[in-house]
Coordinates of C-alpha atoms and ligand atoms in Angstrom, one line a residue:
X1 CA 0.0 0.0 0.0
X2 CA 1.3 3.7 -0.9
X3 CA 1.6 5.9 2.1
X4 CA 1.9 8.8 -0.1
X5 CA 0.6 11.8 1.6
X6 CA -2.5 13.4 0.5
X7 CA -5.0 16.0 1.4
X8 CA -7.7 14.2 0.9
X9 CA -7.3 10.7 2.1
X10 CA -6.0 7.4 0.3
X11 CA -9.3 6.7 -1.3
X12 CA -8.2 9.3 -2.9
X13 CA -4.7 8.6 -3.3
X14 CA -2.8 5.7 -4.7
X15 CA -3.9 2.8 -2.6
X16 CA -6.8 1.3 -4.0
X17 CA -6.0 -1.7 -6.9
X18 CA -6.5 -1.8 -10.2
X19 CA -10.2 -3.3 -10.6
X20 CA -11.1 -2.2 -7.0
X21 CA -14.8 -1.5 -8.9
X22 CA -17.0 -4.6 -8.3
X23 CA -20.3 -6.0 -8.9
X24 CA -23.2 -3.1 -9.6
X25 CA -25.8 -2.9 -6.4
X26 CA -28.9 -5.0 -6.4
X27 CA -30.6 -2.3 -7.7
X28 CA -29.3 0.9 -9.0
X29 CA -33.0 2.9 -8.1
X30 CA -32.1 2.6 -4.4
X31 CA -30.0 5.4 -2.6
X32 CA -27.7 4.9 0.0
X33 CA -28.7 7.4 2.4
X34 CA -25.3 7.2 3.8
X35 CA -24.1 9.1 0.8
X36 CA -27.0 11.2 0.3
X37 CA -28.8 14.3 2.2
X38 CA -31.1 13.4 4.7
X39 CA -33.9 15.1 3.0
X40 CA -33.7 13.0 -0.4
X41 CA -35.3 10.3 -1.6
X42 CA -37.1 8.4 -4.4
X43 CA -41.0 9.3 -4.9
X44 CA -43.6 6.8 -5.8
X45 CA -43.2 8.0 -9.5
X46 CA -39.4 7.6 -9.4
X47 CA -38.1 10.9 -9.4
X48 CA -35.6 11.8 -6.9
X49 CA -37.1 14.0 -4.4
X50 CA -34.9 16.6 -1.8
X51 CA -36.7 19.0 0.8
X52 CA -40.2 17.7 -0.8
X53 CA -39.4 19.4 -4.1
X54 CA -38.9 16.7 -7.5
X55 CA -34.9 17.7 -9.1
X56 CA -37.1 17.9 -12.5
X57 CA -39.1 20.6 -10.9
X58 CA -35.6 21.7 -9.9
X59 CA -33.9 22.0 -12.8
X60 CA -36.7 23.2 -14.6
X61 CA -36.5 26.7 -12.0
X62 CA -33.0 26.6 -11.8
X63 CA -30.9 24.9 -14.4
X64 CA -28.5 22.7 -14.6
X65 CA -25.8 21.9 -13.1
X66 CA -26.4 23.1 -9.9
X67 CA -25.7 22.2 -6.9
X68 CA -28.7 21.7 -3.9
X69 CA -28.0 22.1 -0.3
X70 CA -30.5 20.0 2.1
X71 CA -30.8 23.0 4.6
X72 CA -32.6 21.3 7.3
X73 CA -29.5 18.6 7.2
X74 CA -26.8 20.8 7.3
X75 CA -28.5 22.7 10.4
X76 CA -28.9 19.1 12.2
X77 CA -25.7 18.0 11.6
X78 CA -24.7 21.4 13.0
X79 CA -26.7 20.8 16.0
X80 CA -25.2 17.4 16.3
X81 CA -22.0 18.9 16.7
X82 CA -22.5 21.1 18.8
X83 CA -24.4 18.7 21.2
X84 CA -22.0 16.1 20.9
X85 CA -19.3 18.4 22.1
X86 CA -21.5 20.0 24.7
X87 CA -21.3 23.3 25.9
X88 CA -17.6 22.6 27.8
X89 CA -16.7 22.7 24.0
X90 CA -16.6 24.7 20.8
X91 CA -17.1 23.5 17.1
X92 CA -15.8 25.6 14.3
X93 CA -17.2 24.8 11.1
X94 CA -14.4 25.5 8.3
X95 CA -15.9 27.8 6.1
X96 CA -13.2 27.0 3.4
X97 CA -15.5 23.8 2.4
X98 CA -18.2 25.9 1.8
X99 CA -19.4 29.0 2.4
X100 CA -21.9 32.1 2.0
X101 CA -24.3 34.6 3.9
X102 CA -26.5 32.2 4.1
X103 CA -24.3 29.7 5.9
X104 CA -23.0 32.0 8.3
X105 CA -26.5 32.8 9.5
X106 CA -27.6 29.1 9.5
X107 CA -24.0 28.8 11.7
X108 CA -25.4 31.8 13.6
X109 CA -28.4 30.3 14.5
X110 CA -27.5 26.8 15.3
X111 CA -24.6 27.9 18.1
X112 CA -21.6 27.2 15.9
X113 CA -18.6 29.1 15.3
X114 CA -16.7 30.1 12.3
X115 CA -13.1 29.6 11.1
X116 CA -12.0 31.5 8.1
X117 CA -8.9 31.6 6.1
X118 CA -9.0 34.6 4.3
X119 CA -10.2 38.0 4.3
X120 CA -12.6 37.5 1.3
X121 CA -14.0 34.3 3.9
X122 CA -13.9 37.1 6.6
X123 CA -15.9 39.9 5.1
X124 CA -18.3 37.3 4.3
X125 CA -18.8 35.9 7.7
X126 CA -19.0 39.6 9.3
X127 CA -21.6 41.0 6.5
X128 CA -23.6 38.1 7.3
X129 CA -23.6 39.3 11.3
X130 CA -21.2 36.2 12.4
X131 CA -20.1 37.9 15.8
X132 CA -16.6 38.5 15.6
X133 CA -15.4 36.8 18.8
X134 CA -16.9 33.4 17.4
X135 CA -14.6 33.9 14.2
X136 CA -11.1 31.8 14.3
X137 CA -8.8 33.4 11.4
X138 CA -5.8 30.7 10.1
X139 CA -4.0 31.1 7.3
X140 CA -0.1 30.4 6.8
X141 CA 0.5 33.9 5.2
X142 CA -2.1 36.1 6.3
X143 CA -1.5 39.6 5.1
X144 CA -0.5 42.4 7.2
X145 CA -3.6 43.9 6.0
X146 CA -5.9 40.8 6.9
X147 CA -4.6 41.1 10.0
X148 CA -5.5 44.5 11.3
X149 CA -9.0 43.9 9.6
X150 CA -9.5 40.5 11.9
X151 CA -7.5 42.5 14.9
X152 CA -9.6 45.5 14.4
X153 CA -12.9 43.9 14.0
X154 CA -12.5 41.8 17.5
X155 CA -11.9 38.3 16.3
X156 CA -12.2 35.3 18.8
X157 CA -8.8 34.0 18.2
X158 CA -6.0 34.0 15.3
X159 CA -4.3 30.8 15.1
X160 CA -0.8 32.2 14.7
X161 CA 1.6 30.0 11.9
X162 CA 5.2 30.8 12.0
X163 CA 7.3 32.9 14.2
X164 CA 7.2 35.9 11.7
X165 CA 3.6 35.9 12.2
X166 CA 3.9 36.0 15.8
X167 CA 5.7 39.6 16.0
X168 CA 3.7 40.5 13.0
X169 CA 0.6 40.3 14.9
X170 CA 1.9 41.4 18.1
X171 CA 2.8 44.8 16.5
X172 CA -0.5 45.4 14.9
X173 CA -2.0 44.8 17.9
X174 CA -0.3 46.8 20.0
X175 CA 0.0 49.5 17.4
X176 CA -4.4 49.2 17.8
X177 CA -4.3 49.5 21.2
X178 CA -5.9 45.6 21.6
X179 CA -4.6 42.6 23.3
X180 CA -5.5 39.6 20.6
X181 CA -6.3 36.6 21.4
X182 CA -3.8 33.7 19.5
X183 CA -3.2 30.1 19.5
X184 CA 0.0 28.8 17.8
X185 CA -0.9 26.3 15.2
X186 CA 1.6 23.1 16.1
X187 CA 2.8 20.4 13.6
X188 CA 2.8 17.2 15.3
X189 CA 4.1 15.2 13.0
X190 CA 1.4 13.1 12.3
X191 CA 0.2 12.8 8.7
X192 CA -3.5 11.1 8.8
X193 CA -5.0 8.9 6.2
X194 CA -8.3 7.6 5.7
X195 CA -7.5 4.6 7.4
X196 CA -4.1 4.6 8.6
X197 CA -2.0 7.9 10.1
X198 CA 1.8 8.0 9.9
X199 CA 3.8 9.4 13.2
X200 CA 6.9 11.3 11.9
X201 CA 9.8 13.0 13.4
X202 CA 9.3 16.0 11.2
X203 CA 7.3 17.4 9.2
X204 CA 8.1 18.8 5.5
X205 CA 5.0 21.2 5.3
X206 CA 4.2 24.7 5.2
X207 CA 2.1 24.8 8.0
X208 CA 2.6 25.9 11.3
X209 CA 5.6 25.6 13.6
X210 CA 7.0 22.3 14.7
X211 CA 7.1 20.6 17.9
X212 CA 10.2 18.7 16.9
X213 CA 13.6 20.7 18.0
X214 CA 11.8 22.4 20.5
X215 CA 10.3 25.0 18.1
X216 CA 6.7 25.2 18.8
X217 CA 8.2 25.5 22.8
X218 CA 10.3 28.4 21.6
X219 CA 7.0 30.3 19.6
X220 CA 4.9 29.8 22.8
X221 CA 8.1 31.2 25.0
X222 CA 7.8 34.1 22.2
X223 CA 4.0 34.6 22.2
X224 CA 3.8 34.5 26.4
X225 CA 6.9 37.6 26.4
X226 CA 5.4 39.8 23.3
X227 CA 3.1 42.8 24.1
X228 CA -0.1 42.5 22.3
X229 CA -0.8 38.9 22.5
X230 CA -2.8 36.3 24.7
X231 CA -2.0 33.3 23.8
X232 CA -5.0 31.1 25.2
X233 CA -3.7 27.4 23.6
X234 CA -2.3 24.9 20.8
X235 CA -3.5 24.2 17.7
X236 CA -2.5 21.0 15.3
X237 CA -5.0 20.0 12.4
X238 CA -3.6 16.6 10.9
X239 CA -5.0 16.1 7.9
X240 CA -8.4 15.6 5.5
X241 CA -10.7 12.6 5.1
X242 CA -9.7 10.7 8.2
X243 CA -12.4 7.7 9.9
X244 CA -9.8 6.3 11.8
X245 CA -9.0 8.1 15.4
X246 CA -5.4 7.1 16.4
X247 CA -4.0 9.8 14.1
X248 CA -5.8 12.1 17.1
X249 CA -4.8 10.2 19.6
X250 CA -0.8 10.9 18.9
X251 CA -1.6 14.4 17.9
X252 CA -3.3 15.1 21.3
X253 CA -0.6 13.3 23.2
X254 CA 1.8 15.6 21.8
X255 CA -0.2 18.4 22.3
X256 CA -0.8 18.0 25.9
X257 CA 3.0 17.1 26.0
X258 CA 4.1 20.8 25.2
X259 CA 1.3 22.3 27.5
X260 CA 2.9 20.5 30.0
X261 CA 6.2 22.0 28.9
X262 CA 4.7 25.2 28.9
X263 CA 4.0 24.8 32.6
X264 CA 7.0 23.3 33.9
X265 CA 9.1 26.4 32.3
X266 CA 6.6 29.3 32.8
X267 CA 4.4 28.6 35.2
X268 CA 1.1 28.9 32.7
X269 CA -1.7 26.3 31.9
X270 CA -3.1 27.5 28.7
X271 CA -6.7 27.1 28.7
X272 CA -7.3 25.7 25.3
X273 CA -6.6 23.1 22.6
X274 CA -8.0 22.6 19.0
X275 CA -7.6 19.4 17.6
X276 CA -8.5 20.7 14.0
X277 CA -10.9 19.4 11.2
X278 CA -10.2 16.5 8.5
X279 CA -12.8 14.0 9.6
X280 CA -14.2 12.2 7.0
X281 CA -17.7 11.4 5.0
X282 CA -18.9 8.5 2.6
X283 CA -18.5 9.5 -0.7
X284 CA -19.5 5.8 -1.9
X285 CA -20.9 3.1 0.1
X286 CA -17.8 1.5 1.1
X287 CA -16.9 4.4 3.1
X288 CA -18.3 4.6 7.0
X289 CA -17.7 7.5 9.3
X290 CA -18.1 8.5 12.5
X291 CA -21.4 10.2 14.3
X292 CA -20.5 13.4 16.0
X293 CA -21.2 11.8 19.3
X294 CA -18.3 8.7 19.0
X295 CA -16.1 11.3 17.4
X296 CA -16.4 13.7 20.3
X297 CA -16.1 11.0 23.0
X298 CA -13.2 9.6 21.6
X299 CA -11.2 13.1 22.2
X300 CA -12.7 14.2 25.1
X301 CA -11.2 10.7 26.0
X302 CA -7.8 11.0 24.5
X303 CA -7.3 14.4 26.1
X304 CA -8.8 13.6 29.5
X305 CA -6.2 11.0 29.7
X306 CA -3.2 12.9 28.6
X307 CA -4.2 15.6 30.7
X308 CA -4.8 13.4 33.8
X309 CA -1.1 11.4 33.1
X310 CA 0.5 14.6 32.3
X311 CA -1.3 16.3 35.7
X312 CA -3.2 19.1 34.1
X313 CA -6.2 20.6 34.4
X314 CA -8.3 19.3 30.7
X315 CA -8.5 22.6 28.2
X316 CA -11.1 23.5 26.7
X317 CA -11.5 21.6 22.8
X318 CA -12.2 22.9 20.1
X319 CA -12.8 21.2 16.6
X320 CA -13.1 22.9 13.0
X321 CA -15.2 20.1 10.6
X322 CA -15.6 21.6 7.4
X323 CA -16.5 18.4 5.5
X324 CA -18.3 16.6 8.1
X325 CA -20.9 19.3 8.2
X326 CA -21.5 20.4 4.6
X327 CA -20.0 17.8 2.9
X328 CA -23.3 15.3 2.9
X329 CA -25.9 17.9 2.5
X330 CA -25.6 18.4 -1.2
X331 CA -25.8 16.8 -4.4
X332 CA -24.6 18.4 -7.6
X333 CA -27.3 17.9 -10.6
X334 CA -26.7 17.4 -14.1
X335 CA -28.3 17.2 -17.6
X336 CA -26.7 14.3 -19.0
X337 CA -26.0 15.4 -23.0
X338 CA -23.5 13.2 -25.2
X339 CA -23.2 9.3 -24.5
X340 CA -20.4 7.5 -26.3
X341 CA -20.0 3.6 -26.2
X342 CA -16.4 2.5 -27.2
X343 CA -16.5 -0.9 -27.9
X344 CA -14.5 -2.9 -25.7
X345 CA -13.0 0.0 -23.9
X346 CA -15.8 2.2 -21.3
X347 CA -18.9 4.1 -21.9
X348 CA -18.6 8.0 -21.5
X349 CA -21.5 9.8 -20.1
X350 CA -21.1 13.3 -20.8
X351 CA -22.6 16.4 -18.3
X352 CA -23.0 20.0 -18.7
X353 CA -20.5 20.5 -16.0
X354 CA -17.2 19.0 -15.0
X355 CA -13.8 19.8 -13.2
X356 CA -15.1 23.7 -13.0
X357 CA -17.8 22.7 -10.7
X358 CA -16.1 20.0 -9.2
X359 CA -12.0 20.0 -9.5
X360 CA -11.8 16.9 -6.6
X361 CA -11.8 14.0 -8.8
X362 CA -8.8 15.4 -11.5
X363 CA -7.0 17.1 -8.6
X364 CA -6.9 14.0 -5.7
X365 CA -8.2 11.4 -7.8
X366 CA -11.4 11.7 -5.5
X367 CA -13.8 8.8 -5.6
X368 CA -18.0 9.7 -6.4
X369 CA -20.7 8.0 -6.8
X370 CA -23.4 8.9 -9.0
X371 CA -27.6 7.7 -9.8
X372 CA -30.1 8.7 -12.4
X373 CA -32.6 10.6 -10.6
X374 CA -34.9 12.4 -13.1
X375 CA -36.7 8.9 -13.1
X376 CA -36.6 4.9 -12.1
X377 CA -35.1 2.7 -14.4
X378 CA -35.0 -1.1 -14.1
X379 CA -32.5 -1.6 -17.3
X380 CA -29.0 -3.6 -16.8
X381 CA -26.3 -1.2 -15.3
X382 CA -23.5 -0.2 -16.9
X383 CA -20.4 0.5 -16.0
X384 CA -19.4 3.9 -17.1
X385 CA -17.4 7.4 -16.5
X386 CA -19.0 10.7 -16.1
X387 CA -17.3 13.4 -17.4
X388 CA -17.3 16.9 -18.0
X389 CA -17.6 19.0 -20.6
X390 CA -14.5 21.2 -20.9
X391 CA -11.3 20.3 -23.3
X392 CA -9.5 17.9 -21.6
X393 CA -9.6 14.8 -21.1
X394 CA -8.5 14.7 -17.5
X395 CA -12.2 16.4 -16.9
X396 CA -13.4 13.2 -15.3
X397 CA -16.7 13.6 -12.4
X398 CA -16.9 10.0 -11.9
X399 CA -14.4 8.0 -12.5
X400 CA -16.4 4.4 -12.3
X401 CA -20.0 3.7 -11.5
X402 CA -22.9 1.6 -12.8
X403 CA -25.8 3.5 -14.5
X404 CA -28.6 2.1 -16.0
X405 CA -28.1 1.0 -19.8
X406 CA -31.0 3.0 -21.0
X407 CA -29.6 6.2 -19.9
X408 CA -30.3 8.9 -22.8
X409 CA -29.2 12.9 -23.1
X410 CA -31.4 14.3 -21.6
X411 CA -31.9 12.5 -18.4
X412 CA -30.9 13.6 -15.3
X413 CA -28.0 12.2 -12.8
X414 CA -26.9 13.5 -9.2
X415 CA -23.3 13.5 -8.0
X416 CA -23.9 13.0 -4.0
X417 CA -21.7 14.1 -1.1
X418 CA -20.6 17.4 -3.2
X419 CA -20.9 20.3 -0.5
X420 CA -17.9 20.4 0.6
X421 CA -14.6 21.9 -1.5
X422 CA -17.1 21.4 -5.0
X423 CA -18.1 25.3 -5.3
X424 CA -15.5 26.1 -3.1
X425 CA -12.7 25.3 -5.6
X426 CA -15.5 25.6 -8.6
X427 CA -13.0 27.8 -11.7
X428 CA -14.2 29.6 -14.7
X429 CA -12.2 27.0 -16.8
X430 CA -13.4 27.7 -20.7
X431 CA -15.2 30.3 -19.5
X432 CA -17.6 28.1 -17.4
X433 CA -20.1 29.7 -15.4
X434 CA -19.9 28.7 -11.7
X435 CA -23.4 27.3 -11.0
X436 CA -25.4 28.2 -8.3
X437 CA -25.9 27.0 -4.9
X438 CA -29.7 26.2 -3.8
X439 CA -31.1 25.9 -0.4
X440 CA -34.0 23.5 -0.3
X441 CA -36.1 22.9 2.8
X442 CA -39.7 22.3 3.7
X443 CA -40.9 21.6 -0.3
X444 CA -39.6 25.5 -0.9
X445 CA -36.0 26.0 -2.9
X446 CA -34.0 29.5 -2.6
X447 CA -30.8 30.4 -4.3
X448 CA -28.2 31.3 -2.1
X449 CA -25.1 32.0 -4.3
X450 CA -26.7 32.3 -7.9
X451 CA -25.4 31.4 -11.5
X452 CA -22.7 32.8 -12.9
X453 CA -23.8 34.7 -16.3
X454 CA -21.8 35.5 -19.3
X455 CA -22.0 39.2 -17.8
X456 CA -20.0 38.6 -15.0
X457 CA -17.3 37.3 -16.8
X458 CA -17.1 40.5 -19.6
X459 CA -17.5 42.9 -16.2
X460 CA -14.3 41.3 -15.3
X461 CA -12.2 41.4 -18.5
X462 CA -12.1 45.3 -18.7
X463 CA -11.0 44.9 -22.3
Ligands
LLP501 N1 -9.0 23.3 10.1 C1 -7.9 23.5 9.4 C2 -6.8 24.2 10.0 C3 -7.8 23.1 8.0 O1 -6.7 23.3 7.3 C4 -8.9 22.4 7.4 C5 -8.8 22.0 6.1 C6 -10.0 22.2 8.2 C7 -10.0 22.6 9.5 C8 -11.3 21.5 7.7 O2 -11.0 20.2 7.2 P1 -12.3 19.3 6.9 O3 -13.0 19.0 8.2 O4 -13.2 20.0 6.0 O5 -11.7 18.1 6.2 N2 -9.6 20.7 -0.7 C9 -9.3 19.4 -0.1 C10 -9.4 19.6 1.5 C11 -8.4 20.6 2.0 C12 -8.5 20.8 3.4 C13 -7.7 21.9 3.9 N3 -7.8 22.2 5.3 C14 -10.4 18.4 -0.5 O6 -11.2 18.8 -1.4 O7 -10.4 17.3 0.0

């Protein structure tokens, strides 16, 4: 098996065989919920239903492709965050796997807070009324300017990267009369998989500062000394697309290591620790994650522990799940157009997107699944690719999956488990229009970020 680091996990790497694709399900109508939204299912005439509302009604009011968001999922799964971590606890959603107004008031609502990694990510959670001090701000090159913007506005905390950063922020805080609030963002050396983590000595990354050589000790000595600063804990993220919890484990131990450090040299107990995002959702029926609940028992544990051997008092956790929130709540729909059947080689089923609406499966080799929801079919499955529609051919959507043999252009097929990094990464590749992003809940369907049109992209070329 390859152990070759990647960001989104080995399914998506190079560890799965040749020919991993076996037999077609028992019946390609039937839809796994643990790949779909909670809201959708199949209606007594065969049409894929989400919210209450048919996707032919759908794309008949809103085109294709386009992406829907189950609303009334994503604010559950929100809720089941936050009550799996209690109120001891705080969840950040990562608002780099998706985000908009919208969001940020459904985050608002449901008790969640927000991390951001950007300014253009920050001005959208404070338009949308996020309160600042629930805002984390990363980033491993945030600008000077960024920074006085998150300093000025009150942020909750900004997870400081590298030691440059550290004086960087100190002065503009001082230099605006505040006294931020920071966490140092630690590399543990601990590189997760899907399945399988790898503990390293060092880490060849440009994230964060390193425990190894005493580094991360010598940023907190730094942060604890500089005017300007509070520095209320650690932070490590380890990775994207992880089920299995032992990559945690190690990373906490570490963690609670150097806050035991940090005491026996200065004297302090910082309050806090964030064990990051990166846990992981089935994007096919062969993958099975976690439920908030066994997630957030199994760190309280692992911390608890470490704390207890180490003789500290337990920080306060925080998490940042991106994909674990938003990541099931959507499906991206399609008009299927061109089919091609080369004889002896694979059967192409062409969309009117592709890599500009979703870049996952070209850039990490991401694994989909895929079903023909305009209508039931009980014809043979066949084993095809989905692709895109843009000029190359490395435009792939789905890379294998059965679809019934009497597909025809015009149907319509749904890419599940697309709401997280899909419009987030979406390009204007050939000039493609970013589709839009609909909320759907209670049998009523609103746009939230709308369709690109041809106008946006001439207001942008200014000739
Ligand atoms: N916190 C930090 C500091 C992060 O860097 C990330 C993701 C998260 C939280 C959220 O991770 P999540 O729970 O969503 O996995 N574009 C890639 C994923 C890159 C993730 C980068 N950082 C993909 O499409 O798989």
């Amino acid at each position: 098996m390859s152990r070759s680091a990647h960001p989104a996990g080995p399914r998506h790497a190079d560890v799965l065989t040749e020919g991993h694709y076996t037999a077609p399900p028992a019946d390609l109508n039937v839809l796994d919920e643990k790949v779909w939204a909670r809201t959708v299912s199949r209606n007594d005439d065969g049409a894929v239903t989400v919210g209450g509302i048919e996707v032919t009604r759908l794309a008949e009011e809103f085109g294709t492709p386009a992406y829907f968001l189950d609303e009334s999922d994503f604010r559950a799964r929100c809720r089941a965050w936050a009550d799996a971590f209690g109120p001891g606890a705080d969840v950040f959603y990562a608002g780099k796997a998706f985000l908009s107004r919208a969001v940020v008031r459904w985050l608002k609502e449901e008790g969640l807070n927000l991390d951001v990694c950007s300014g253009g990510e920050l001005t959208t959670a404070l338009d949308a009324g996020m309160p600042a001090e629930r805002i984390a701000f990363h980033g491993n090159n945030k600008t000077a300017a960024e920074i006085e913007r998150a300093v000025q506005a009150g942020v909750g905390r900004i997870v400081l990267d590298s030691f440059q950063e550290i004086v960087r922020v100190s002065h503009i805080a001082q230099r605006l009369g505040k006294r931020q609030r920071v966490q140092i963002r630690v590399t543990v050396g601990v590189e997760a998989h899907t399945h399988e983590f790898i503990a390293t000595a060092h880490e060849d990354q440009k994230f964060g500062i390193a425990l190894a050589g005493g580094q991360a000790a010598e940023a907190v000595r730094r942060a604890l000394t500089l005017d300007g600063l509070e520095l209320i804990g650690i932070h490590s993220h380890i990775g994207s697309q992880i089920f299995d919890m032992a990559g945690f484990e190690v990373s906490a131990r570490r963690v609670v290591q150097l806050l035991a450090e940090v005491r026996d040299e200065h004297g302090v107990e910082l309050p806090e620790i964030d064990l990051g995002g990166g846990l992981g959702i089935a994007y096919t029926s062969d993958d099975d994650p976690r439920e908030p609940h066994e997630i957030a028992k199994a760190l309280g544990d692992i911390v608890t522990r470490e704390c207890e051997a180490a003789g500290l008092a337990t920080p306060r956790i925080s998490v940042e799940p991106g994909r674990a929130i938003v990541g099931p709540t959507a499906f991206t729909l399609y008009e299927v157009g061109t089919i091609k059947h080369l004889e002896g080689l694979r059967t192409y089923v062409s969309v009117d997107g592709g890599m500009s609406d979703n870049i996952r499966t070209a850039l990490y080799d991401a694994e989909y699944s895929v079903a023909l929801v305009s209508r039931r079919s009980d014809a043979e499955p066949m084993l095809v690719r989905v692709v895109g529609k843009h000029c190359e051919s490395g435009d792939i959507v789905v890379k294998d999956a059965f679809l019934p043999s009497d597909l025809a252009p015009g149907d319509l097929i749904a890419v599940p488990a697309t709401g997280a990094y899909c419009r987030s990464m979406a390009s204007n590749y050939n000039h493609a229009l970013r589709p839009p992003v609909v909320a759907v809940r209670d049998g009523e369907a609103r746009v939230i970020l709308r369709r690109e049109t041809e106008e946006d992209l001439l207001r942008l070329d200014v000739g």
